[in-house]
Each structure stands twice: as C-alpha cells, then as structure tokens.
Coordinates of C-alpha atoms and ligand atoms in Angstrom, one line a residue:
M1 CA 0.0 -0.3 0.0
I2 CA 2.9 2.1 0.9
R3 CA 4.6 1.8 -2.5
K4 CA 1.4 2.5 -4.2
I5 CA 0.9 5.8 -2.4
L6 CA 4.6 6.8 -3.0
F7 CA 4.4 6.1 -6.6
L8 CA 1.2 8.2 -6.7
V9 CA 3.0 10.8 -5.0
L10 CA 6.1 10.8 -7.2
L11 CA 3.9 10.9 -10.4
A12 CA 2.0 13.8 -9.0
V13 CA 5.0 15.8 -8.4
F14 CA 6.5 14.9 -12.0
F15 CA 3.4 16.3 -13.6
I16 CA 3.4 19.5 -11.2
R17 CA 7.0 19.7 -12.4
I18 CA 6.3 19.1 -15.9
Q19 CA 3.5 21.8 -16.0
I20 CA 5.6 24.6 -13.9
F21 CA 8.3 23.9 -16.4
S22 CA 7.5 22.9 -19.9
Q23 CA 6.5 25.8 -22.0
Q24 CA 4.3 26.1 -25.2
L25 CA 6.4 27.0 -27.9
L26 CA 6.1 30.7 -29.6
S27 CA 6.4 29.1 -33.0
N28 CA 8.7 30.5 -35.9
I29 CA 11.0 32.4 -33.7
E30 CA 13.1 33.5 -36.8
G31 CA 10.0 35.3 -38.2
R32 CA 9.5 37.7 -35.1
N33 CA 11.4 40.7 -33.9
I34 CA 14.2 38.9 -32.1
T35 CA 17.8 39.5 -30.9
S36 CA 20.6 37.1 -31.3
L37 CA 22.0 36.3 -28.1
N38 CA 24.7 33.9 -30.1
G39 CA 28.4 34.6 -29.3
K40 CA 30.8 34.1 -26.8
W41 CA 29.3 33.2 -23.3
E42 CA 31.7 33.1 -20.3
I43 CA 31.7 29.5 -18.3
I44 CA 32.5 27.8 -15.2
I45 CA 33.2 24.0 -15.4
D46 CA 31.5 22.4 -12.5
P47 CA 32.1 18.4 -12.8
F48 CA 30.4 17.8 -9.3
N49 CA 27.4 20.3 -10.2
A50 CA 28.7 21.9 -6.9
G51 CA 27.2 25.3 -7.9
A52 CA 23.9 24.2 -8.1
G53 CA 23.2 24.2 -4.2
N54 CA 23.5 26.6 -1.4
W55 CA 27.0 26.3 -0.7
K56 CA 28.3 28.1 -3.9
S57 CA 24.9 29.1 -5.8
I58 CA 27.0 30.0 -8.9
W59 CA 23.4 31.3 -10.1
K60 CA 23.5 34.0 -7.7
D61 CA 26.7 35.3 -9.3
Q62 CA 28.1 36.9 -6.2
Q63 CA 31.0 39.2 -6.2
P64 CA 32.9 39.6 -2.8
T65 CA 32.3 43.2 -1.2
G66 CA 33.7 43.1 2.6
K67 CA 37.3 42.0 3.5
N68 CA 36.1 38.6 4.7
D69 CA 34.1 37.8 1.6
F70 CA 35.2 35.2 -1.2
Y71 CA 33.5 33.1 -3.4
E72 CA 35.2 30.1 -5.0
Y73 CA 33.9 30.6 -8.3
K74 CA 33.9 33.6 -11.1
F75 CA 32.7 34.1 -14.7
D76 CA 35.8 35.3 -16.4
K77 CA 35.7 36.9 -19.9
T78 CA 38.8 34.9 -20.7
I79 CA 36.9 31.4 -20.1
T80 CA 34.3 31.1 -22.6
L81 CA 32.5 28.7 -25.2
N82 CA 31.0 29.9 -28.3
V83 CA 27.1 29.5 -28.4
P84 CA 25.9 27.8 -30.3
G85 CA 28.1 24.7 -30.1
D86 CA 28.7 21.8 -28.1
W87 CA 31.5 22.0 -25.8
N88 CA 33.2 18.7 -26.5
S89 CA 34.4 19.8 -29.8
Q90 CA 35.6 23.4 -28.4
K91 CA 38.2 22.5 -25.9
P92 CA 40.2 19.3 -25.7
E93 CA 39.6 18.9 -22.1
L94 CA 35.8 18.5 -22.9
L95 CA 36.1 15.8 -25.2
Y96 CA 34.5 13.3 -23.1
Y97 CA 32.9 15.5 -20.3
E98 CA 29.7 14.6 -19.0
G99 CA 28.8 16.7 -16.2
T100 CA 27.6 20.6 -15.5
I101 CA 28.9 23.6 -17.2
W102 CA 27.6 27.1 -16.3
Y103 CA 27.0 29.8 -18.8
K104 CA 26.7 33.4 -18.5
K105 CA 25.9 36.1 -21.2
T106 CA 25.0 39.9 -20.3
F107 CA 22.9 42.0 -22.8
E108 CA 21.7 45.5 -22.8
H109 CA 17.9 46.0 -23.0
K110 CA 16.0 49.0 -23.7
K111 CA 12.7 48.3 -22.2
N112 CA 9.0 49.1 -23.9
G113 CA 6.3 48.7 -21.5
T114 CA 3.8 47.6 -24.0
K115 CA 5.7 44.7 -25.5
K116 CA 6.3 41.2 -24.2
Y117 CA 9.7 39.3 -24.2
F118 CA 10.8 35.8 -24.3
L119 CA 14.1 34.0 -23.9
C120 CA 14.2 31.3 -26.5
F121 CA 16.6 28.5 -26.9
G122 CA 16.9 26.4 -30.2
G123 CA 18.2 23.4 -27.7
A124 CA 20.5 22.5 -25.1
N125 CA 21.8 18.9 -24.1
Y126 CA 20.6 17.4 -21.7
N127 CA 19.1 19.2 -18.4
V128 CA 19.0 22.9 -18.2
D129 CA 18.1 25.5 -15.3
V130 CA 17.8 29.0 -16.7
Y131 CA 18.2 32.4 -14.4
L132 CA 17.8 36.0 -15.5
N133 CA 19.3 38.4 -13.4
N134 CA 20.0 35.9 -10.7
E135 CA 16.5 34.9 -10.6
K136 CA 15.6 31.2 -11.7
I137 CA 12.9 31.4 -14.8
G138 CA 12.7 27.7 -15.8
S139 CA 14.2 24.3 -16.6
H140 CA 13.8 22.0 -19.3
E141 CA 14.8 18.3 -19.9
G142 CA 15.8 16.9 -23.3
G143 CA 18.8 17.5 -25.5
F144 CA 17.2 18.3 -28.9
T145 CA 14.0 20.4 -28.6
A146 CA 13.3 24.0 -28.5
F147 CA 12.2 25.8 -25.2
Q148 CA 11.6 29.3 -24.2
F149 CA 10.4 31.3 -21.1
E150 CA 8.5 34.5 -21.0
V151 CA 10.7 37.1 -19.4
T152 CA 8.5 40.5 -19.5
E153 CA 8.4 40.9 -15.8
K154 CA 12.0 39.9 -15.1
I155 CA 14.0 41.8 -17.7
K156 CA 15.2 45.2 -16.8
E157 CA 16.5 48.5 -18.4
G158 CA 19.8 48.3 -19.2
E159 CA 22.1 45.3 -18.4
N160 CA 20.7 42.1 -17.7
S161 CA 22.4 38.8 -17.1
I162 CA 21.3 35.4 -18.1
I163 CA 22.9 32.4 -16.5
V164 CA 22.2 28.9 -17.7
R165 CA 23.1 25.5 -15.9
V166 CA 23.6 22.7 -18.7
N167 CA 24.3 19.1 -17.4
N168 CA 24.5 16.1 -19.9
Q169 CA 25.0 13.3 -17.8
R170 CA 22.9 10.3 -18.7
R171 CA 20.4 8.5 -16.9
E172 CA 18.2 5.4 -17.1
D173 CA 15.1 7.3 -16.7
Q174 CA 16.0 9.9 -19.4
I175 CA 15.3 9.9 -23.3
P176 CA 17.9 8.6 -24.5
A177 CA 18.9 6.7 -21.4
L178 CA 22.3 5.4 -20.2
N179 CA 23.6 3.9 -23.7
F180 CA 23.2 5.3 -27.3
D181 CA 25.3 5.0 -30.2
W182 CA 26.3 8.7 -30.7
W183 CA 28.5 11.3 -29.0
N184 CA 27.0 12.8 -25.9
Y185 CA 27.6 16.3 -26.9
G186 CA 26.9 18.6 -24.4
G187 CA 26.0 22.4 -24.1
I188 CA 23.9 25.2 -25.2
T189 CA 24.1 23.4 -28.9
R190 CA 21.7 25.8 -30.7
D191 CA 20.6 29.3 -31.3
V192 CA 19.5 31.5 -28.4
Y193 CA 17.5 34.7 -29.1
L194 CA 15.5 37.5 -27.3
A195 CA 12.1 37.7 -28.8
E196 CA 9.7 40.7 -28.5
T197 CA 5.8 40.3 -29.2
S198 CA 3.1 42.9 -28.8
S199 CA 1.2 42.6 -25.7
Y200 CA -1.2 40.2 -27.0
Y201 CA 0.5 38.2 -29.9
I202 CA 0.2 35.3 -32.5
K203 CA 1.8 32.3 -30.3
D204 CA 1.3 29.4 -32.7
Y205 CA -0.5 28.3 -35.7
F206 CA -0.9 25.6 -38.0
I207 CA -1.7 25.7 -41.6
Q208 CA -1.5 22.8 -44.0
L209 CA -3.4 21.1 -46.7
K210 CA -6.5 19.2 -45.1
K211 CA -5.5 15.4 -45.2
D212 CA -6.4 14.0 -48.6
N213 CA -7.7 17.2 -50.1
T214 CA -5.7 19.3 -52.3
S215 CA -8.0 22.4 -52.4
Q216 CA -8.8 23.1 -48.7
I217 CA -6.4 24.7 -46.3
E218 CA -7.0 24.2 -42.9
G219 CA -5.6 24.6 -39.3
W220 CA -5.8 27.3 -36.4
I221 CA -4.2 30.3 -35.2
Q222 CA -3.7 30.9 -31.4
L223 CA -3.1 34.1 -29.8
A224 CA -1.9 34.7 -26.5
G225 CA -2.2 37.6 -23.9
T226 CA -5.9 38.3 -24.5
S227 CA -9.1 36.9 -23.7
S228 CA -11.7 39.0 -25.7
P229 CA -12.0 38.1 -29.2
K230 CA -9.5 39.6 -31.6
K231 CA -9.5 39.9 -35.7
I232 CA -6.9 37.7 -37.5
S233 CA -6.1 37.9 -40.9
I234 CA -4.3 35.3 -43.3
K235 CA -2.8 36.6 -46.7
I236 CA -1.2 34.3 -49.3
P237 CA -0.7 36.7 -52.1
E238 CA 0.2 34.4 -54.6
L239 CA -3.1 32.3 -54.2
K240 CA -5.1 35.8 -53.8
T241 CA -5.9 34.7 -50.3
N242 CA -7.1 37.1 -47.9
Y243 CA -8.7 35.2 -45.4
D244 CA -10.5 37.0 -42.2
A245 CA -11.5 35.2 -38.8
E246 CA -12.5 36.1 -35.4
T247 CA -10.7 34.2 -32.2
D248 CA -12.9 32.7 -29.6
A249 CA -12.4 33.4 -25.8
D250 CA -9.6 31.2 -25.6
G251 CA -7.6 33.0 -28.4
K252 CA -8.1 30.3 -30.9
A253 CA -9.4 30.9 -34.5
I254 CA -10.2 27.6 -36.9
I255 CA -9.3 28.4 -40.3
S256 CA -10.6 26.6 -43.6
I257 CA -9.5 28.3 -46.8
H258 CA -10.7 27.2 -50.2
A259 CA -7.6 27.1 -52.6
K260 CA -5.7 25.4 -55.1
P261 CA -2.1 25.7 -54.5
I262 CA 0.6 24.4 -56.6
L263 CA 1.6 21.1 -54.6
W264 CA 4.8 20.9 -53.1
S265 CA 6.9 18.1 -54.2
P266 CA 10.9 17.1 -54.3
E267 CA 10.8 17.8 -58.2
N268 CA 9.1 21.3 -57.3
P269 CA 9.4 22.5 -53.6
K270 CA 6.9 25.3 -54.3
L271 CA 6.6 27.6 -51.2
Y272 CA 4.1 30.5 -50.6
D273 CA 4.8 33.4 -48.5
V274 CA 2.0 33.5 -45.9
I275 CA 1.4 36.6 -43.7
I276 CA -0.7 36.1 -40.3
N277 CA -1.9 39.4 -39.0
T278 CA -3.4 40.7 -36.0
E279 CA -4.2 44.5 -35.1
T280 CA -0.8 44.6 -33.2
D281 CA 1.4 41.8 -34.5
S282 CA 2.3 40.2 -37.9
I283 CA 4.4 37.0 -38.7
H284 CA 5.8 35.9 -42.2
E285 CA 6.0 32.3 -43.0
Q286 CA 7.0 30.4 -46.1
I287 CA 4.4 27.3 -46.1
G288 CA 4.5 24.5 -48.8
F289 CA 1.3 22.6 -49.5
R290 CA 1.3 18.6 -50.3
T291 CA -0.8 15.5 -49.1
I292 CA 0.9 12.3 -47.7
A293 CA -1.4 9.1 -47.2
V294 CA -0.9 5.4 -47.3
N295 CA -3.1 3.1 -49.5
G296 CA -2.4 -0.6 -48.9
A297 CA 1.5 -0.9 -49.4
D298 CA 2.0 2.2 -51.2
I299 CA 3.1 5.8 -50.0
L300 CA 1.5 8.6 -51.8
L301 CA 2.7 11.9 -52.2
N302 CA 0.1 14.1 -53.9
G303 CA -2.0 11.1 -54.6
K304 CA 0.8 9.4 -56.5
P305 CA 2.8 6.4 -55.3
I306 CA 6.5 7.6 -54.4
F307 CA 9.5 5.5 -53.7
L308 CA 11.9 7.2 -50.8
R309 CA 15.1 7.4 -51.8
G310 CA 16.9 8.1 -48.6
I311 CA 19.7 8.5 -46.2
N312 CA 20.3 8.8 -42.6
I313 CA 21.8 11.8 -41.1
H314 CA 23.1 12.3 -37.7
E315 CA 23.3 16.2 -36.5
E316 CA 27.2 16.4 -36.8
I317 CA 29.7 17.9 -38.9
P318 CA 32.6 15.1 -39.1
Q319 CA 35.3 17.3 -40.4
R320 CA 34.5 19.6 -37.1
A321 CA 33.7 16.5 -35.1
G322 CA 31.2 18.5 -33.4
R323 CA 27.4 19.2 -33.7
S324 CA 25.8 20.7 -36.6
Y325 CA 24.0 24.1 -35.5
S326 CA 24.2 26.4 -38.6
E327 CA 22.5 27.3 -42.0
A328 CA 26.1 26.7 -43.8
D329 CA 26.3 23.2 -41.9
V330 CA 22.8 22.1 -42.8
Q331 CA 23.7 23.3 -46.5
M332 CA 26.8 20.9 -46.6
L333 CA 24.9 17.8 -45.0
L334 CA 21.8 18.2 -47.4
G335 CA 24.0 19.0 -50.0
W336 CA 25.6 15.6 -49.5
A337 CA 22.1 13.9 -49.6
K338 CA 21.2 15.6 -52.9
E339 CA 24.6 14.5 -54.6
L340 CA 23.7 11.1 -53.5
G341 CA 20.6 11.2 -55.5
C342 CA 18.4 11.3 -52.4
N343 CA 14.4 12.8 -52.2
F344 CA 14.3 11.5 -48.6
V345 CA 16.2 11.9 -45.2
R346 CA 15.8 10.0 -41.9
L347 CA 17.0 12.8 -39.2
T348 CA 18.4 10.5 -36.6
H349 CA 18.0 9.9 -33.8
Y350 CA 16.4 13.1 -32.4
P351 CA 15.0 16.4 -33.8
H352 CA 17.6 18.4 -35.6
N353 CA 18.2 22.3 -35.3
E354 CA 15.2 24.0 -37.3
H355 CA 17.8 25.2 -40.0
M356 CA 17.8 21.7 -41.1
I357 CA 14.2 21.2 -41.3
R358 CA 13.4 24.7 -43.5
L359 CA 16.2 23.9 -45.8
A360 CA 14.6 20.5 -46.6
D361 CA 11.4 22.6 -47.2
K362 CA 13.3 24.9 -49.6
M363 CA 15.4 22.0 -51.4
G364 CA 12.5 19.5 -52.0
I365 CA 14.1 16.8 -49.3
L366 CA 11.0 14.9 -47.7
L367 CA 11.7 14.0 -43.9
W368 CA 11.4 11.8 -41.3
E369 CA 11.6 13.2 -37.8
E370 CA 11.9 11.1 -34.4
I371 CA 12.6 11.5 -30.8
P372 CA 15.3 9.8 -29.1
L373 CA 13.5 6.6 -27.8
W374 CA 16.4 4.4 -28.6
Q375 CA 16.7 0.9 -27.7
G376 CA 17.0 0.5 -23.7
I377 CA 14.5 2.8 -22.6
Q378 CA 12.6 2.2 -19.0
F379 CA 9.0 1.5 -20.3
S380 CA 8.0 0.5 -17.1
N381 CA 8.5 3.5 -15.3
P382 CA 5.6 5.5 -15.6
I383 CA 7.3 8.7 -16.1
I384 CA 8.6 7.9 -19.7
L385 CA 5.5 8.0 -21.2
N386 CA 4.8 11.7 -20.0
K387 CA 8.6 12.6 -21.0
A388 CA 7.9 11.2 -24.4
N389 CA 4.7 12.9 -25.0
T390 CA 6.5 16.1 -23.9
L391 CA 9.3 15.6 -26.6
L392 CA 6.8 15.0 -29.2
D393 CA 4.7 18.0 -28.3
E394 CA 7.9 20.0 -28.7
M395 CA 8.9 18.3 -32.0
I396 CA 5.6 18.7 -33.5
E397 CA 5.0 22.1 -32.1
R398 CA 8.2 23.4 -33.9
D399 CA 8.0 21.6 -37.1
K400 CA 4.3 21.0 -37.9
N401 CA 4.0 23.6 -40.7
R402 CA 7.2 22.1 -42.4
C403 CA 5.8 20.2 -45.6
A404 CA 9.1 18.2 -46.0
I405 CA 8.1 16.4 -43.0
I406 CA 5.9 13.3 -44.0
L407 CA 6.7 10.9 -41.0
W408 CA 6.6 11.3 -37.3
S409 CA 8.8 8.4 -35.8
L410 CA 8.0 6.9 -32.0
S411 CA 11.2 5.0 -31.5
N412 CA 14.3 3.1 -32.4
E413 CA 15.0 -0.5 -32.0
T414 CA 12.7 -1.2 -28.9
S415 CA 12.1 -4.7 -27.6
S416 CA 8.6 -5.7 -27.9
S417 CA 6.9 -6.1 -24.3
E418 CA 3.8 -5.2 -22.6
S419 CA 5.1 -1.9 -21.3
R420 CA 6.6 -0.9 -24.6
N421 CA 3.7 -1.5 -26.7
R422 CA 1.5 0.2 -24.5
V423 CA 3.7 3.3 -24.4
L424 CA 4.3 3.3 -27.8
S425 CA 0.5 2.9 -28.7
A426 CA 0.0 5.9 -26.2
M427 CA 2.4 7.8 -28.0
A428 CA 1.0 7.1 -31.5
A429 CA -2.5 8.3 -30.1
H430 CA -0.8 11.2 -28.7
V431 CA 0.8 12.1 -32.3
R432 CA -2.3 11.6 -34.2
A433 CA -4.2 13.9 -31.8
L434 CA -1.5 16.7 -32.6
D435 CA -1.0 16.3 -36.1
P436 CA -3.6 14.2 -38.2
T437 CA -2.0 14.7 -41.6
R438 CA 1.0 13.2 -41.4
L439 CA 2.2 9.4 -41.4
I440 CA 3.6 7.7 -38.3
T441 CA 6.5 5.0 -38.3
S442 CA 9.0 3.5 -36.0
A443 CA 12.1 1.6 -36.6
I444 CA 12.0 -1.9 -35.4
N445 CA 15.1 -4.4 -35.4
H446 CA 13.3 -7.7 -34.2
V447 CA 12.1 -9.8 -37.4
K448 CA 11.8 -13.2 -37.5
Y449 CA 14.8 -14.8 -39.4
E450 CA 14.1 -18.6 -41.0
K451 CA 16.5 -19.8 -43.4
N452 CA 16.0 -17.6 -46.3
Q453 CA 12.7 -16.0 -45.2
V454 CA 12.5 -13.0 -42.8
T455 CA 8.9 -12.2 -41.4
I456 CA 7.9 -8.8 -40.0
D457 CA 5.4 -9.5 -37.1
D458 CA 6.2 -6.8 -34.4
S459 CA 2.7 -6.3 -33.1
L460 CA 3.6 -2.4 -32.9
C461 CA 3.2 -2.4 -36.5
N462 CA -0.6 -2.2 -35.9
V463 CA -0.6 1.4 -34.7
L464 CA 1.8 2.2 -37.7
D465 CA 1.0 3.9 -41.1
V466 CA 4.4 2.9 -42.4
M467 CA 6.6 0.2 -41.0
A468 CA 10.4 0.3 -40.7
V469 CA 12.8 -2.0 -40.1
N470 CA 16.7 -1.7 -39.3
Q471 CA 18.9 -4.9 -40.2
Y472 CA 22.4 -5.6 -40.8
L473 CA 22.6 -8.6 -43.0
G474 CA 26.3 -8.9 -44.4
W475 CA 27.3 -7.1 -41.3
Y476 CA 26.4 -8.2 -37.7
I477 CA 24.3 -11.0 -39.3
A478 CA 25.8 -13.5 -41.7
W479 CA 23.7 -14.0 -45.0
P480 CA 21.6 -17.0 -44.3
A481 CA 21.2 -17.6 -47.8
K482 CA 22.2 -15.6 -51.0
P483 CA 20.9 -12.1 -50.8
E484 CA 18.9 -12.5 -54.0
N485 CA 17.3 -15.7 -52.5
M486 CA 16.1 -13.7 -49.4
E487 CA 12.3 -13.7 -48.8
W488 CA 10.6 -11.0 -46.9
K489 CA 7.1 -11.1 -45.6
S490 CA 4.8 -9.1 -43.2
L491 CA 1.8 -9.8 -41.4
F492 CA 0.5 -6.5 -42.1
N493 CA -0.8 -4.7 -45.5
K494 CA 1.6 -1.6 -45.0
P495 CA 4.5 -0.1 -46.9
L496 CA 8.0 -0.8 -45.5
I497 CA 11.0 1.7 -45.4
M498 CA 14.4 -0.4 -44.8
S499 CA 15.1 2.2 -42.1
E500 CA 19.0 1.2 -41.5
F501 CA 21.4 -1.2 -43.4
G502 CA 25.2 -1.3 -43.9
G503 CA 28.3 -2.0 -42.7
E504 CA 31.8 -0.4 -41.6
A505 CA 35.0 0.6 -43.8
L506 CA 37.9 2.7 -43.0
Y507 CA 37.9 5.3 -46.0
G508 CA 41.1 4.6 -47.9
N509 CA 41.5 1.1 -46.2
H510 CA 41.7 -1.5 -49.1
G511 CA 41.5 -5.4 -48.9
S512 CA 39.3 -8.5 -49.4
S513 CA 35.4 -8.0 -50.0
D514 CA 34.7 -11.3 -48.0
T515 CA 36.5 -10.5 -44.7
A516 CA 34.3 -8.2 -42.4
S517 CA 37.7 -7.7 -40.1
S518 CA 39.4 -6.2 -43.0
W519 CA 37.3 -3.0 -42.3
S520 CA 37.7 -2.3 -46.2
E521 CA 35.9 -0.3 -48.7
E522 CA 35.7 -3.2 -50.8
F523 CA 33.9 -5.1 -47.9
Q524 CA 31.4 -2.5 -47.2
E525 CA 30.9 -2.1 -51.1
Q526 CA 29.9 -5.7 -51.2
V527 CA 27.7 -5.4 -48.2
Y528 CA 25.7 -2.8 -50.3
K529 CA 26.0 -4.8 -53.4
D530 CA 24.3 -7.8 -51.4
Q531 CA 21.8 -5.6 -49.6
L532 CA 20.4 -4.0 -52.8
A533 CA 20.3 -7.6 -54.7
M534 CA 17.6 -8.5 -51.6
L535 CA 15.9 -5.3 -51.3
K536 CA 14.8 -5.0 -54.9
K537 CA 12.7 -8.3 -54.4
I538 CA 10.9 -6.9 -51.5
S539 CA 7.3 -6.3 -53.1
F540 CA 6.2 -3.9 -50.2
L541 CA 9.6 -1.9 -50.2
R542 CA 8.7 1.8 -50.6
G543 CA 11.9 3.2 -49.0
M544 CA 15.4 3.0 -47.9
T545 CA 17.7 4.7 -45.6
P546 CA 21.1 3.3 -45.7
W547 CA 22.8 3.7 -42.3
I548 CA 24.5 6.4 -42.8
L549 CA 25.4 9.4 -44.7
A550 CA 28.9 10.1 -43.2
D551 CA 31.4 8.7 -40.3
F552 CA 30.2 9.8 -37.1
R553 CA 31.6 10.1 -33.4
S554 CA 30.5 7.4 -30.9
P555 CA 32.5 6.3 -27.3
G556 CA 31.5 2.8 -28.2
R557 CA 33.5 2.1 -31.3
L558 CA 36.9 1.2 -29.9
H559 CA 38.9 -0.5 -32.4
P560 CA 42.3 1.4 -32.1
I561 CA 43.1 1.2 -35.7
Y562 CA 39.9 1.4 -37.7
Q563 CA 37.6 3.0 -35.4
Q564 CA 39.2 5.3 -32.7
G565 CA 36.0 6.5 -31.3
W566 CA 33.9 6.6 -34.8
N567 CA 31.3 4.8 -36.3
R568 CA 32.6 4.0 -39.8
K569 CA 29.2 2.9 -41.5
G570 CA 29.5 6.2 -43.6
L571 CA 29.2 6.2 -47.1
L572 CA 31.5 9.1 -46.7
S573 CA 34.5 9.8 -44.5
D574 CA 35.1 11.8 -41.6
K575 CA 36.4 14.1 -44.0
G576 CA 33.4 14.1 -46.5
L577 CA 35.3 11.9 -48.9
K578 CA 33.4 9.1 -50.7
K579 CA 34.0 5.2 -50.1
K580 CA 33.2 2.7 -52.7
A581 CA 30.0 2.1 -51.2
W582 CA 28.9 5.5 -52.0
F583 CA 28.7 4.9 -55.6
V584 CA 26.8 1.5 -55.3
V585 CA 24.2 3.7 -53.7
H586 CA 24.1 6.7 -55.8
D587 CA 24.3 4.7 -59.2
Y588 CA 21.3 2.7 -57.6
Y589 CA 19.3 5.9 -56.9
K590 CA 20.3 7.3 -60.4
E591 CA 18.5 3.9 -62.0
L592 CA 15.6 4.4 -59.8
Q593 CA 15.1 8.0 -61.1
S594 CA 15.5 6.9 -64.6
K595 CA 12.7 4.3 -64.3
Ligands
GCU601 C1 21.7 0.6 -34.7 C2 21.1 2.1 -34.3 C3 22.1 3.2 -34.9 C4 23.7 2.3 -34.8 C5 23.6 1.5 -35.8 C6 25.1 0.5 -35.7 O1 20.6 0.1 -35.8 O2 19.7 2.3 -35.0 O3 21.9 4.2 -34.0 O4 24.4 3.3 -35.0 O5 22.6 0.3 -35.5 O6 25.1 -0.2 -34.9 O7 25.9 1.5 -36.1

C-alpha cells in the first residue's frame, strides 16, 4: 500500500514539475522581432555540480564586497564557449566531459512597456536551468527540442545577465537513457534569441492542406495575452487569399480556406509566402502544401505512389567533429544527400536544428523526424510516457508547418514487451491527436529470421502507417542464404522503409571483399551490393535509408586502428570523402530516377 501511495506522489510531483516548467512554444522564432544572443558566453566547468546548491550558488553570481568575503567561483571573460555549439569539440579537455557547465551572457535592453519578451533556446543537451538577473525562470529536460520562457516581468532596463546550467549526464530514466551510439555532446548546442512581441500576440498556428484534400487549407491560429475575441487575417498573395476570422475567448481561430495551391514536391518544392496578422502583430512564414497518405503498401505523395530514396543523417559535422547548428552546416549535409540522389532523409535519432528542417522545405527533401527513444528505455517507469509525449509535443509544435516532414517516428529498436507496446501505442495516439495530417512510423529491429525467410511480425506495426526495419545482414548477421534468394514477408499490408542497413569501412583502407575484419572499402561495397540484390525483391518496399551518410563519433566504437571512437558505417569518411559503397547507392538511385 505504501509503495502505491509513494508511486502516486512521485507521479503527481512529476506532473507538477512538467506543468511548471514545460513551456508552450512561441512558433517560428526567426519570423519575429528577435535579438540574437549567440556568441561567446563565459563559463564555469562544475564536474561535481557544486554550484547548484546553497554552498556555492553560482546562479547568484556573487562578487566579494567586505574584507572577509570570498567566493570559490567567478565568471571570467577569458574562459568562454561559443554558443551555439557543443562543448566537447571546443576544448580538448571537454572531449569526453559529462557533467555541468554554467554559462553566462549579459545584454543591454531598452524596455518598451507595451511589449512582451521571451528567452528562446533552439536546444541544449540535456538538463537545463535558466536564470535571469540571478532569479530562476525555468528548466527544461531533453537535448534536442526547443524551449523558451517569458521574461517580460523579469527583464530590466540596461544590463541583464542570463545564467544557464547545462548538465549532460546520462540517466536510465531519461530519453535517451544510459547507452546510445552517438557522441554525448553537451552544452547550449543551438541558437539563443530574445524575442519581442506585442502585448497580445500570435503564439502558434497550424496551416496545412486538409488530409487527402488538395484544395482545402485548414488549421488554426492561437493568440496569447488576450481573453477577448480578436480579428486575425491570413494572406497568401500568390493564391489571392485574404482570409479574415475572429478568435474565440481562448484566443483560437479555426481556419478553412478554399484554394488550389501548386503542390509541393521534391521535383517542385513550391513554398508560398504566408502572412498572419492581428491588429498589433504580424508574422511572415513560408509554407508548402502537399498531401501524404498510405494506400495498402503504397505511400502516396499528392495522391501518387512514391519511392523514398533516402539516407540517415546524424546532426554532426564530421570534419569539425561536432554538432551541426548553422545554415552553412545544413547546406553541406543536405547538399551531400542531394548529390547521392536522395529525395528523402531520416533525421536520426532526434529532432535536428530548425535550419535543417527549413532548408529541406526549400530543397524538396522529404523528412522523417523522431525523438531519441533509442533501445534500452525504461518503459515500465510511468514517467517515461510523460517525458516522451512532452518531447513529441515540442518536436511537432516546432515543425508541424514544415511540409517536408511526412513521417513522425516513435522509437528506434525497442524490444517488444507489454510496457513498450502500451507506451508506444499511447504515443501514437498522442501524435495523431496533435497532427492528423502526417504518417507515423517506428524503426524496429526484431524480425523473424527463418533460413532465407524474414517475417515482420512486431505487433507495434498495428499502430503504424508505415513499417520500418533496421537490419544488418552482411554485417552483424551473416547471410543465411544468397542475398537474391532472401524472401521478406509481413503480417501487415503496409508500406516498408528499410530504415537502416550497411557496414563499416575505414576510408582509404583496401582489402578483401569477403572479410568483415578487413574493415575495407571493398567489404562495405559488397555489403551494399548484396543488400540491394535483396531489397530489389521486396514487393512492399517503398523506401530505404542506408546507415549512414557520413562516419560519426561514438564512444562505443573502440577499435584502435579502424574506429578510434568513430562509427565507420558512413558512405562518406569523416572528411566527407566518398567510399566505394557511396557509388553503389548513388548509381542505384540514379537507376531508380531513370525509371
Ligand atoms: C543501430 C542503431 C544506430 C547504430 C547502428 C550501428 O541500428 O539504430 O543508432 O548507430 O545500429 O550499429 O551502427
């Protein structure tokens, strides 16, 4: 009985914590009146997290006054980190650092009493506490989603001081948990802005084509800061749309606009200027309109079957061995995908920075986006579902107007169990309630191997629109039969994306094509040739994302010669150089495009 009461108390505390600190997003930050806070931030490295308590209280940023005063910490302009940016790639002593770092930034502000102000973070890994002028304004959990805090009442005329505590220690009740196959980059890894809005403002909006309807634009506009109905307008000049509506007492206006936009597609990534106005606020967006659906084993883009020529991409610049965070970074990554012949990218294993999503809209690259529910997750812990749904909320709230995204993915390689199926099914329902226009998938890796037969029988597929399988035949698993004789079956009449396959090779290392321990380009090339011989025969295959575009860093990759802390499954090396396997995929995608 006591355990049950304790459990309920824990759950209540967690809910209260989430309610106090999880913030509804102010969407489209870059479309607003913003001041960048990017640049050099002073730091204090605090491995024992000593500064969070009452003893050192680094967030108070105290300066000695009397003769007996002293503090065993001090921010100093000579000890800094660049924001945005992970700390691991900025200082050699931080390469493997897992702990707390305190950041400080001051900025001048000219107050305008009729305006509202928000501190907006594109992302920081993993746990964050934010202080303004030495007063806590909020916390955030999760390394890859945006968060912000209203600071209207706390910002002051003249100099303001932001202090941020970031801790990237791994914990079993976090998402991801203790073990994952990428570098645990810590820090304020994405842009930081101060946003200004009018007293009542456009907080959020959803403007997309109605599901399966190419001439009806639907959605909603959400205002904040007002409890009386307000007039709003939506202009789409190229469609000669000038739509007026009025919000209800909750500040929401449902929209339904009859229009026949040119449909967005990889071949023609048409984006429309959309201007949303109230009497005191105005936001400019660029939105593409397309439909996405499944029909049996087909994926339909704008009503036509499509095959997804994809690739997996981590949010990392290999040459810099650090997190990607800028427009220049994403230009390079998506430029590489385009050169490979892709019309599709799986953003692994977490939501990427917003520049990546917006550039994919512009370049016509379809996207799969996911939260980092990766392998060993504590599904039996009741707070995991809340944390997962919060991450889904933050991912979908930020990116729901980006037409490039066609798939929301729930998890990666989680083992079938009662608790896992219950949590993932609940998450699927949560996603559908948030966004009924897109498809849901989840990368599974437990399929049934019986000689040359592979059967997809994971019951999770019942709640998915598109099945996705990660398999490493020819690398982790020896071929049970000739690749061309492998037969894939499914218990579900749904499309399949082969969401991971491949093998490792050190660029420039040449050797036999039939010995894995050669780590040769020739062996990796043969893995791809064999994989394609099998994939071509899967009747319900509608897409593939080889693992992975470029070599990436991972602490678990320990071979002293061939890996040195890098996962070498890239088609490109850690310098962006093409391995032999790159040409196998490139030539196949070219063949598919010629059909
Ligand atoms: C898994 C996992 C990846 C990992 C890959 C590998 O399928 O999803 O995150 O990097 O295998 O072992 O290289």
